[in-house]
Tab-separated table of C-alpha atoms and ligand atoms in Angstrom:
chain	number	residue	atom	x	y	z
H	1	MET	CA	-92.054	85.876	59.903
H	2	ASN	CA	-95.480	84.730	60.996
H	3	VAL	CA	-94.898	81.247	59.613
H	4	VAL	CA	-91.792	80.949	61.778
H	5	ASP	CA	-93.639	82.282	64.807
H	6	SER	CA	-96.458	79.801	64.188
H	7	GLU	CA	-93.972	76.920	64.077
H	8	ARG	CA	-92.572	78.039	67.391
H	9	ILE	CA	-96.094	78.230	68.826
H	10	VAL	CA	-96.778	74.651	67.699
H	11	ASP	CA	-93.526	73.441	69.282
H	12	LEU	CA	-94.285	75.136	72.605
H	13	LEU	CA	-97.811	73.755	72.702
H	14	GLU	CA	-96.618	70.254	71.885
H	15	GLY	CA	-94.448	70.658	74.958
H	16	ILE	CA	-97.568	70.951	77.143
H	17	GLY	CA	-99.410	68.076	75.542
H	18	TYR	CA	-101.297	69.676	72.647
H	19	ALA	CA	-101.292	68.297	69.092
H	20	GLN	CA	-102.366	69.942	65.839
H	21	VAL	CA	-105.744	69.194	64.269
H	22	ASP	CA	-107.014	70.363	60.890
H	23	ALA	CA	-110.181	72.248	61.850
H	24	ALA	CA	-111.289	74.630	64.592
H	25	GLU	CA	-114.363	72.437	65.195
H	26	LYS	CA	-112.117	69.623	66.433
H	27	ALA	CA	-109.825	71.788	68.572
H	28	ASP	CA	-109.590	72.393	72.315
H	29	LEU	CA	-107.494	75.473	71.653
H	30	VAL	CA	-107.639	77.912	68.735
H	31	LEU	CA	-104.923	80.515	68.276
H	32	LEU	CA	-104.830	83.260	65.669
H	33	ASN	CA	-101.407	84.549	64.721
H	34	THR	CA	-102.112	88.008	63.363
H	35	CYS	CA	-100.731	90.678	61.022
H	36	SER	CA	-101.409	94.420	61.290
H	37	VAL	CA	-99.410	95.667	58.320
H	38	ARG	CA	-102.598	96.773	56.558
H	39	ASP	CA	-106.075	97.496	57.825
H	40	LYS	CA	-107.601	94.590	55.897
H	41	ALA	CA	-105.421	92.036	57.664
H	42	GLU	CA	-106.319	93.597	60.987
H	43	ARG	CA	-110.047	93.550	60.321
H	44	LYS	CA	-109.854	89.912	59.287
H	45	VAL	CA	-108.775	89.004	62.822
H	46	TYR	CA	-112.107	90.123	64.208
H	47	GLY	CA	-113.920	88.317	61.394
H	48	HIS	CA	-112.114	85.070	62.205
H	49	LEU	CA	-112.734	85.435	65.918
H	50	GLY	CA	-116.430	85.853	65.148
H	51	ARG	CA	-116.415	82.493	63.362
H	52	PHE	CA	-115.110	80.773	66.488
H	53	LYS	CA	-117.800	82.203	68.751
H	54	PRO	CA	-120.540	79.665	67.848
H	55	ILE	CA	-118.063	76.846	68.492
H	56	LYS	CA	-117.305	78.287	71.903
H	57	ASP	CA	-121.048	78.698	72.596
H	58	ARG	CA	-121.447	74.960	71.986
H	59	ARG	CA	-118.241	74.007	73.818
H	60	PRO	CA	-117.446	76.595	76.516
H	61	GLU	CA	-114.204	74.778	77.408
H	62	LEU	CA	-112.714	75.818	74.038
H	63	ILE	CA	-109.773	78.179	74.620
H	64	ILE	CA	-109.357	81.038	72.114
H	65	GLY	CA	-106.198	83.149	71.888
H	66	VAL	CA	-104.662	85.852	69.721
H	67	GLY	CA	-100.956	86.496	69.122
H	68	GLY	CA	-98.804	88.473	66.703
H	69	CYS	CA	-98.867	92.120	65.671
H	70	VAL	CA	-102.556	92.899	66.279
H	71	ALA	CA	-102.263	91.375	69.739
H	72	GLN	CA	-99.147	93.473	70.354
H	73	GLN	CA	-100.987	96.616	69.345
H	74	GLU	CA	-104.294	96.022	71.089
H	75	GLY	CA	-103.114	94.118	74.161
H	76	GLU	CA	-105.538	93.790	77.026
H	77	LYS	CA	-108.139	95.874	75.163
H	78	MET	CA	-108.849	92.806	73.042
H	79	LEU	CA	-110.021	90.919	76.118
H	80	GLU	CA	-112.524	93.710	76.742
H	81	THR	CA	-113.813	93.972	73.169
H	82	VAL	CA	-113.979	90.211	72.605
H	83	PRO	CA	-115.611	88.730	75.736
H	84	TYR	CA	-115.098	85.113	74.629
H	85	LEU	CA	-111.354	85.583	74.086
H	86	ASP	CA	-109.156	83.840	76.695
H	87	LEU	CA	-105.629	84.991	76.020
H	88	VAL	CA	-103.524	87.589	74.183
H	89	PHE	CA	-99.762	87.363	73.617
H	90	GLY	CA	-97.503	89.947	71.936
H	91	THR	CA	-94.679	89.538	69.438
H	92	HIS	CA	-91.991	89.247	72.149
H	93	ASN	CA	-94.000	86.917	74.374
H	94	ILE	CA	-94.464	83.701	72.438
H	95	HIS	CA	-92.398	81.881	75.080
H	96	ARG	CA	-95.061	82.798	77.676
H	97	LEU	CA	-97.777	80.982	75.764
H	98	PRO	CA	-97.671	77.657	77.672
H	99	GLU	CA	-98.198	79.588	80.897
H	100	LEU	CA	-101.139	81.540	79.424
H	101	VAL	CA	-102.752	78.366	78.093
H	102	LEU	CA	-102.413	76.560	81.433
H	103	GLN	CA	-104.027	79.588	83.111
H	104	ALA	CA	-106.854	79.587	80.578
H	105	GLU	CA	-107.456	75.899	81.256
H	106	GLU	CA	-108.257	77.069	84.785
H	107	LYS	CA	-110.603	79.744	83.391
H	108	ARG	CA	-108.250	82.636	84.053
H	109	ARG	CA	-107.956	85.082	81.161
H	110	GLY	CA	-104.602	86.744	80.497
H	111	SER	CA	-102.687	89.146	78.282
H	112	VAL	CA	-98.888	89.614	77.956
H	113	THR	CA	-97.501	92.184	75.533
H	114	ASP	CA	-94.290	93.490	77.155
H	115	PHE	CA	-91.345	94.352	74.947
H	116	LEU	CA	-88.234	92.564	76.150
H	117	ASP	CA	-84.652	93.805	76.416
H	118	ARG	CA	-81.944	92.739	73.961
H	119	GLU	CA	-80.324	90.101	76.145
H	120	THR	CA	-83.572	88.316	76.866
H	121	ARG	CA	-84.545	88.369	73.195
H	122	LEU	CA	-81.166	86.974	72.163
H	123	ASN	CA	-81.594	84.148	74.646
H	124	LEU	CA	-85.019	83.339	73.233
H	125	PHE	CA	-83.850	83.051	69.622
H	126	PRO	CA	-82.747	79.415	69.483
H	127	HIS	CA	-85.457	77.391	67.874
H	128	ARG	CA	-84.744	73.710	67.576
H	129	SER	CA	-87.864	72.059	66.338
H	130	VAL	CA	-87.655	68.748	64.551
H	131	ARG	CA	-89.597	68.637	61.307
H	132	ASP	CA	-88.872	66.690	58.181
H	133	ASN	CA	-89.128	69.623	55.780
H	134	VAL	CA	-86.836	70.002	52.803
H	135	THR	CA	-86.768	73.767	53.189
H	136	ARG	CA	-86.785	75.845	56.374
H	137	PHE	CA	-86.723	79.453	57.505
H	138	VAL	CA	-83.931	80.463	59.868
H	139	THR	CA	-84.386	83.757	61.678
H	140	VAL	CA	-81.176	85.796	61.670
H	141	MET	CA	-82.513	89.069	63.020
H	142	GLN	CA	-85.760	90.444	64.359
H	143	GLY	CA	-87.340	93.852	64.631
H	144	CYS	CA	-86.817	96.920	62.492
H	145	ASP	CA	-85.225	100.331	63.113
H	146	ASN	CA	-86.063	101.838	59.744
H	147	PHE	CA	-89.337	103.566	60.480
H	148	CYS	CA	-90.592	103.825	56.917
H	149	SER	CA	-93.285	106.435	57.392
H	150	TYR	CA	-96.212	104.170	56.431
H	151	CYS	CA	-95.144	101.097	58.376
H	152	ILE	CA	-96.377	99.720	61.682
H	153	VAL	CA	-93.697	97.018	61.974
H	154	PRO	CA	-91.142	98.935	64.090
H	155	TYR	CA	-93.924	99.664	66.594
H	156	VAL	CA	-95.204	96.112	66.850
H	157	ARG	CA	-91.993	94.108	66.426
H	158	GLY	CA	-89.637	96.399	68.341
H	159	ARG	CA	-85.976	97.284	67.797
H	160	GLU	CA	-83.528	95.298	65.668
H	161	VAL	CA	-81.539	92.497	67.238
H	162	SER	CA	-79.210	90.173	65.346
H	163	ARG	CA	-78.507	86.662	66.421
H	164	PRO	CA	-74.859	85.549	66.805
H	165	SER	CA	-73.553	84.143	63.513
H	166	GLY	CA	-72.058	81.082	65.230
H	167	GLU	CA	-75.479	80.120	66.534
H	168	ILE	CA	-77.085	80.594	63.112
H	169	LYS	CA	-74.483	78.414	61.439
H	170	ALA	CA	-74.854	75.716	64.091
H	171	GLU	CA	-78.642	75.724	63.643
H	172	ILE	CA	-78.282	75.337	59.873
H	173	GLU	CA	-75.777	72.493	60.278
H	174	GLY	CA	-78.264	70.796	62.587
H	175	LEU	CA	-81.096	71.263	60.072
H	176	VAL	CA	-78.995	69.839	57.238
H	177	ALA	CA	-78.180	66.811	59.406
H	178	GLN	CA	-81.980	66.307	59.750
H	179	GLY	CA	-82.406	66.344	55.958
H	180	VAL	CA	-83.092	70.010	55.231
H	181	ARG	CA	-81.708	70.995	51.804
H	182	GLU	CA	-82.589	74.676	51.569
H	183	VAL	CA	-82.686	77.490	54.101
H	184	THR	CA	-84.136	80.984	53.838
H	185	LEU	CA	-82.428	83.425	56.185
H	186	LEU	CA	-85.130	85.589	57.604
H	187	GLY	CA	-85.328	89.066	59.069
H	188	GLN	CA	-87.272	92.290	58.683
H	189	ASN	CA	-84.193	93.812	57.072
H	190	VAL	CA	-81.476	91.179	56.712
H	191	ASN	CA	-79.092	93.708	55.148
H	192	SER	CA	-78.568	95.419	58.467
H	193	TYR	CA	-77.688	92.076	60.051
H	194	GLY	CA	-74.851	92.390	62.568
H	195	LEU	CA	-74.227	96.093	61.996
H	196	LYS	CA	-75.128	96.984	65.559
H	197	GLU	CA	-73.226	94.145	67.236
H	198	ASP	CA	-69.508	94.487	68.006
H	199	GLY	CA	-67.314	92.277	65.877
H	200	GLU	CA	-70.247	90.483	64.201
H	201	LEU	CA	-70.121	89.376	60.552
H	202	SER	CA	-71.827	91.488	57.896
H	203	PHE	CA	-74.795	89.884	56.155
H	204	ALA	CA	-72.655	89.164	53.069
H	205	GLU	CA	-70.080	87.461	55.292
H	206	LEU	CA	-72.826	85.447	56.951
H	207	LEU	CA	-74.036	84.274	53.520
H	208	ASN	CA	-70.478	83.256	52.720
H	209	GLU	CA	-70.309	81.144	55.867
H	210	VAL	CA	-73.682	79.509	55.300
H	211	ASN	CA	-72.766	78.789	51.680
H	212	GLN	CA	-69.991	76.562	53.019
H	213	VAL	CA	-72.271	74.318	55.080
H	214	ALA	CA	-71.729	70.832	53.627
H	215	GLY	CA	-74.924	69.160	52.442
H	216	LEU	CA	-76.889	72.385	52.093
H	217	GLU	CA	-77.994	72.827	48.485
H	218	ARG	CA	-79.774	76.125	48.356
H	219	LEU	CA	-79.722	79.404	50.192
H	220	ARG	CA	-82.220	82.280	50.054
H	221	PHE	CA	-82.948	85.308	52.183
H	222	ALA	CA	-85.741	87.795	52.870
H	223	THR	CA	-86.199	90.689	53.127
H	224	SER	CA	-83.614	93.093	51.842
H	225	HIS	CA	-83.887	96.852	52.199
H	226	PRO	CA	-82.414	98.536	49.086
H	227	LYS	CA	-80.732	101.295	51.087
H	228	ASP	CA	-78.533	98.796	52.966
H	229	MET	CA	-77.695	96.624	49.980
H	230	THR	CA	-73.892	96.711	49.759
H	231	ASP	CA	-71.700	95.865	46.744
H	232	GLU	CA	-70.342	93.023	48.851
H	233	LEU	CA	-73.860	91.578	49.081
H	234	ILE	CA	-74.579	92.198	45.387
H	235	ASN	CA	-71.388	90.301	44.520
H	236	CYS	CA	-72.595	87.275	46.501
H	237	PHE	CA	-75.008	86.573	43.640
H	238	GLY	CA	-72.053	86.123	41.302
H	239	ARG	CA	-69.901	84.161	43.738
H	240	LEU	CA	-71.934	81.870	45.958
H	241	ASP	CA	-72.965	78.637	44.237
H	242	LYS	CA	-75.809	77.850	46.668
H	243	LEU	CA	-77.417	81.285	46.620
H	244	CYS	CA	-80.587	81.114	44.496
H	245	LYS	CA	-80.908	83.520	41.591
H	246	HIS	CA	-83.825	85.401	43.056
H	247	ILE	CA	-84.078	88.457	45.252
H	248	HIS	CA	-87.090	90.150	46.762
H	249	LEU	CA	-86.179	93.836	46.794
H	250	PRO	CA	-89.118	96.038	47.817
H	251	VAL	CA	-89.089	99.298	45.875
H	252	GLN	CA	-92.410	100.726	47.216
H	253	SER	CA	-92.447	103.611	44.700
H	254	GLY	CA	-90.528	104.862	41.651
H	255	SER	CA	-90.921	108.533	42.577
H	256	ASP	CA	-88.104	110.259	44.473
H	257	ARG	CA	-90.579	112.621	46.104
H	258	ILE	CA	-92.710	109.771	47.445
H	259	LEU	CA	-89.657	107.706	48.439
H	260	GLU	CA	-88.514	110.665	50.509
H	261	LEU	CA	-91.949	111.032	52.128
H	262	MET	CA	-91.837	107.307	52.830
H	263	ASN	CA	-88.440	107.744	54.535
H	264	ARG	CA	-86.977	104.953	52.421
H	265	GLY	CA	-83.446	106.381	52.269
H	266	TYR	CA	-82.829	105.863	48.517
H	267	THR	CA	-83.772	107.459	45.201
H	268	ALA	CA	-85.085	105.684	42.120
H	269	ALA	CA	-81.604	106.068	40.563
H	270	ASP	CA	-79.931	104.497	43.644
H	271	TYR	CA	-82.323	101.578	43.427
H	272	LEU	CA	-81.746	101.084	39.700
H	273	ARG	CA	-77.978	101.128	40.194
H	274	LYS	CA	-78.310	98.231	42.647
H	275	VAL	CA	-80.552	96.332	40.245
H	276	GLU	CA	-78.016	96.851	37.442
H	277	GLY	CA	-75.267	95.610	39.791
H	278	LEU	CA	-77.271	92.460	40.525
H	279	LYS	CA	-78.007	91.823	36.854
H	280	SER	CA	-74.375	92.344	35.883
H	281	VAL	CA	-72.971	89.857	38.437
H	282	CYS	CA	-75.833	87.387	37.828
H	283	PRO	CA	-77.517	87.866	34.422
H	284	GLU	CA	-80.125	85.160	35.161
H	285	ILE	CA	-81.320	86.793	38.387
H	286	ARG	CA	-85.055	87.492	38.734
H	287	LEU	CA	-86.416	90.140	41.036
H	288	THR	CA	-89.671	90.457	42.891
H	289	THR	CA	-90.850	93.506	44.798
H	290	ASP	CA	-93.452	95.239	46.956
H	291	ILE	CA	-95.185	98.395	45.724
H	292	ILE	CA	-97.575	100.729	47.527
H	293	VAL	CA	-100.129	102.627	45.435
H	294	GLY	CA	-101.950	105.701	46.706
H	295	PHE	CA	-99.481	106.999	49.288
H	296	PRO	CA	-100.790	110.381	50.572
H	297	GLY	CA	-100.335	113.093	47.950
H	298	GLU	CA	-99.236	110.715	45.164
H	299	THR	CA	-99.695	112.581	41.853
H	300	GLU	CA	-100.130	111.129	38.377
H	301	ASP	CA	-96.442	111.912	37.711
H	302	ASP	CA	-95.379	110.065	40.874
H	303	PHE	CA	-97.443	107.108	39.796
H	304	LEU	CA	-96.031	107.189	36.257
H	305	ALA	CA	-92.540	107.070	37.792
H	306	THR	CA	-93.557	103.825	39.534
H	307	LEU	CA	-94.816	102.357	36.253
H	308	GLU	CA	-91.521	103.383	34.654
H	309	MET	CA	-89.600	101.622	37.422
H	310	VAL	CA	-91.600	98.441	36.814
H	311	GLU	CA	-90.819	98.660	33.073
H	312	MET	CA	-87.130	99.219	33.696
H	313	VAL	CA	-86.531	96.530	36.303
H	314	ARG	CA	-88.905	93.985	34.742
H	315	TYR	CA	-89.933	92.233	37.934
H	316	ALA	CA	-90.900	88.570	37.743
H	317	ASP	CA	-93.583	89.304	40.293
H	318	ALA	CA	-94.766	92.138	42.504
H	319	PHE	CA	-96.881	92.324	45.624
H	320	THR	CA	-98.946	95.445	45.103
H	321	PHE	CA	-100.784	97.139	47.944
H	322	LEU	CA	-103.164	100.039	48.284
H	323	TYR	CA	-101.818	102.386	50.927
H	324	SER	CA	-103.501	101.776	54.259
H	325	PRO	CA	-103.062	104.405	57.008
H	326	ARG	CA	-101.711	102.852	60.224
H	327	SER	CA	-102.370	104.909	63.288
H	328	GLY	CA	-99.240	105.997	65.136
H	329	THR	CA	-97.107	106.130	61.960
H	330	LYS	CA	-95.816	109.411	60.448
H	331	ALA	CA	-97.673	108.938	57.163
H	332	ALA	CA	-101.008	108.643	58.958
H	333	GLU	CA	-100.676	112.360	59.778
H	334	LEU	CA	-100.182	113.393	56.138
H	335	GLN	CA	-102.970	115.066	54.211
H	336	ASP	CA	-104.484	112.514	51.824
H	337	ASP	CA	-106.872	114.010	49.287
H	338	GLN	CA	-106.799	111.391	46.527
H	339	SER	CA	-110.118	109.692	45.902
H	340	SER	CA	-110.334	105.975	46.459
H	341	VAL	CA	-111.655	105.576	42.897
H	342	LEU	CA	-108.474	107.159	41.524
H	343	LYS	CA	-106.299	104.975	43.749
H	344	GLN	CA	-108.120	101.863	42.662
H	345	GLU	CA	-107.763	102.822	39.020
H	346	ARG	CA	-103.988	103.305	39.454
H	347	PHE	CA	-103.753	100.045	41.317
H	348	GLU	CA	-105.361	98.252	38.374
H	349	ARG	CA	-103.080	99.945	35.829
H	350	LEU	CA	-100.057	98.836	37.830
H	351	CYS	CA	-101.337	95.263	38.113
H	352	ALA	CA	-102.043	95.102	34.365
H	353	LEU	CA	-98.505	96.233	33.550
H	354	GLN	CA	-96.908	93.869	36.051
H	355	ASN	CA	-99.035	90.935	34.889
H	356	ARG	CA	-97.900	91.477	31.310
H	357	ILE	CA	-94.210	91.668	32.272
H	358	GLY	CA	-94.449	88.750	34.714
H	359	GLU	CA	-96.133	86.613	32.074
H	360	GLU	CA	-93.390	87.412	29.537
H	361	ILE	CA	-90.718	86.426	32.039
H	362	TRP	CA	-92.335	83.173	33.164
H	363	GLN	CA	-93.118	82.152	29.575
H	364	GLN	CA	-89.356	82.071	28.935
H	365	ASP	CA	-89.275	78.864	31.000
H	366	LEU	CA	-91.591	76.978	28.644
H	367	ASP	CA	-89.938	73.842	27.169
H	368	LYS	CA	-86.808	74.386	29.263
H	369	VAL	CA	-85.408	71.687	31.541
H	370	LEU	CA	-84.791	73.275	34.953
H	371	PRO	CA	-83.371	71.917	38.204
H	372	VAL	CA	-86.196	71.623	40.732
H	373	LEU	CA	-85.672	70.956	44.442
H	374	VAL	CA	-88.549	68.639	45.341
H	375	GLU	CA	-90.290	69.762	48.533
H	376	GLY	CA	-93.232	67.416	48.902
H	377	GLU	CA	-96.517	66.131	47.553
H	378	SER	CA	-98.447	68.697	45.539
H	379	LYS	CA	-101.764	70.133	46.667
H	380	GLN	CA	-102.967	69.220	43.147
H	381	GLY	CA	-103.064	65.524	44.180
H	382	ASP	CA	-102.942	62.908	41.353
H	383	GLY	CA	-99.539	61.627	42.454
H	384	GLN	CA	-98.017	65.010	41.747
H	385	LEU	CA	-95.032	66.397	43.596
H	386	PHE	CA	-94.048	70.014	43.903
H	387	GLY	CA	-90.749	71.805	44.096
H	388	ARG	CA	-89.200	75.100	43.156
H	389	THR	CA	-86.838	76.462	40.555
H	390	THR	CA	-83.973	78.711	41.598
H	391	TRP	CA	-86.372	81.639	40.964
H	392	ASN	CA	-88.664	80.372	43.709
H	393	ARG	CA	-91.323	79.409	41.152
H	394	ILE	CA	-93.455	76.393	42.088
H	395	VAL	CA	-93.385	73.478	39.648
H	396	ASN	CA	-95.882	70.596	39.927
H	397	PHE	CA	-95.046	67.306	38.203
H	398	VAL	CA	-95.768	63.597	38.483
H	399	GLY	CA	-93.086	61.656	40.329
H	400	GLU	CA	-92.339	59.118	43.061
H	401	LYS	CA	-92.287	60.298	46.675
H	402	GLU	CA	-88.688	59.062	46.975
H	403	LEU	CA	-87.677	62.161	45.012
H	404	ILE	CA	-88.634	64.466	47.895
H	405	GLY	CA	-85.478	66.241	49.034
H	406	MET	CA	-83.668	65.728	45.732
H	407	THR	CA	-82.920	68.225	42.974
H	408	VAL	CA	-84.204	66.778	39.717
H	409	PRO	CA	-84.408	67.992	36.087
H	410	VAL	CA	-87.954	68.935	35.141
H	411	LYS	CA	-89.140	70.092	31.720
H	412	ILE	CA	-91.645	72.943	31.942
H	413	VAL	CA	-94.667	72.064	29.799
H	414	LYS	CA	-97.186	74.673	30.914
H	415	VAL	CA	-96.883	78.084	32.568
H	416	PHE	CA	-99.744	79.251	34.793
H	417	ARG	CA	-100.179	82.520	36.668
H	418	ASN	CA	-98.553	81.327	39.910
H	419	SER	CA	-96.952	77.979	39.120
H	420	ASN	CA	-95.622	75.797	36.328
H	421	LEU	CA	-96.553	72.291	35.258
H	422	GLY	CA	-93.566	70.094	34.466
H	423	GLU	CA	-92.473	66.621	33.388
H	424	LEU	CA	-89.693	64.787	35.136
H	425	ILE	CA	-86.809	64.112	32.748
M	1	5AD	N1	-100.115	100.316	53.556
M	1	5AD	C1	-99.941	99.543	52.467
M	1	5AD	N2	-98.924	98.673	52.335
M	1	5AD	C2	-98.045	98.581	53.353
M	1	5AD	N3	-96.938	97.833	53.504
M	1	5AD	C3	-96.414	98.102	54.711
M	1	5AD	N4	-97.152	99.030	55.351
M	1	5AD	C4	-98.166	99.350	54.520
M	1	5AD	C5	-99.252	100.257	54.603
M	1	5AD	N5	-99.435	101.037	55.669
M	1	5AD	C6	-96.452	96.924	52.479
M	1	5AD	C7	-95.053	97.317	52.011
M	1	5AD	C8	-94.189	96.250	52.628
M	1	5AD	C9	-95.128	95.071	52.633
M	1	5AD	C10	-94.745	93.959	53.550
M	1	5AD	O1	-96.362	95.621	53.018
M	1	5AD	O2	-95.018	97.256	50.612
M	1	5AD	O3	-93.012	96.009	51.883
M	2	SF4	FE1	-91.532	98.409	57.647
M	2	SF4	FE2	-89.628	99.809	56.393
M	2	SF4	FE3	-88.981	98.178	58.448
M	2	SF4	FE4	-89.751	97.100	56.099
M	2	SF4	S1	-87.898	98.358	56.447
M	2	SF4	S2	-90.447	96.518	58.159
M	2	SF4	S3	-91.282	98.596	55.394
M	2	SF4	S4	-90.239	100.034	58.557
């Protein structure tokens, strides 16, 4: 979500004569696009801002701004606490950025964090930047109405709105005409796409439509809430040839008691039924997930239920988080008497289990020849390219730049923790 917002920010700033540089030291304008999902991310914002202060001391004309979820939450207060900050823009106000920057150029500080109404937000959706990427995100909905008890997102991103399916399809057709080969449909909870709009397609129907776009090779989506995952959507993984065989399906916990306290709207058994459905329509599918450790009142039995879930599903990868109280959320009011040592110890047990399972899964790719969509030159250098397998796993291999944008057969010769090394066949 933040990557997409950052792209939009770049496009808007290019419109008023700015261009990107690769270091804050060289910039006339520095913007931080922020995340407040956990306390650590939030604290980092202040750390980063601190690093820009000496630059501003040397060059007072440097403009510094903050956007995204922390900006939404803190608003004008940030201008008070950070005296060298020039502008603050909230999650619904990216379009106001050019105006704020022009004001700051005239030494006027400003903050805009209003939430907008549905109609205005729908009108702001279209995003037609021209980039030569092979793969792009396409936002299909924004906001979240789920109010999981630990989560700040509904408060900082606002209510759900879904973009008209015709507009989404037209955007994807336009991207494909520019050379894009893969799109990832993006939303806080894509499964509730269209449900609140009269006569709109369901998310499964939208996938069907996008799958038919000529010239598109691959289709992905993120993120899916298990409670809204319909059989129709599960069946897409058996039916749609462009849909990649990977799904990110955050489970958060394997304990029914904790899931209830989290307000997730499903039980462990419900979740497992959906996973079985996915594996039966698409036996090669690989799942990834998000898990929170140390939710208030989590007992050893609750935690063991999470470990059991990880064993049963066999995730290819998991993003594991220590619970972080977010003020204003329901969970922040719950009594939390677990020691941080205990939480950390559980966190490490979970990571050890997941690392073992993930390693077993990724090792299955060794010596196999897999189709890889080539995205660009690898960060590794040495004439290496990088691309991804259907499971969203990065593969680095030596090849000519002309291959960028093509799907090529690559033999996996080495499996690392987060990527594979391959040889072009
Ligand atoms: N503490 C820890 N993790 C959180 N997440 C969301 N809110 C919190 C929180 N308060 C995690 C969830 C979510 C992911 C994006 O971040 O696992 O799926
Ligand atoms: Fe947060 Fe839950 Fe919405 Fe995901 S579905 S953004 S975890 S409230």
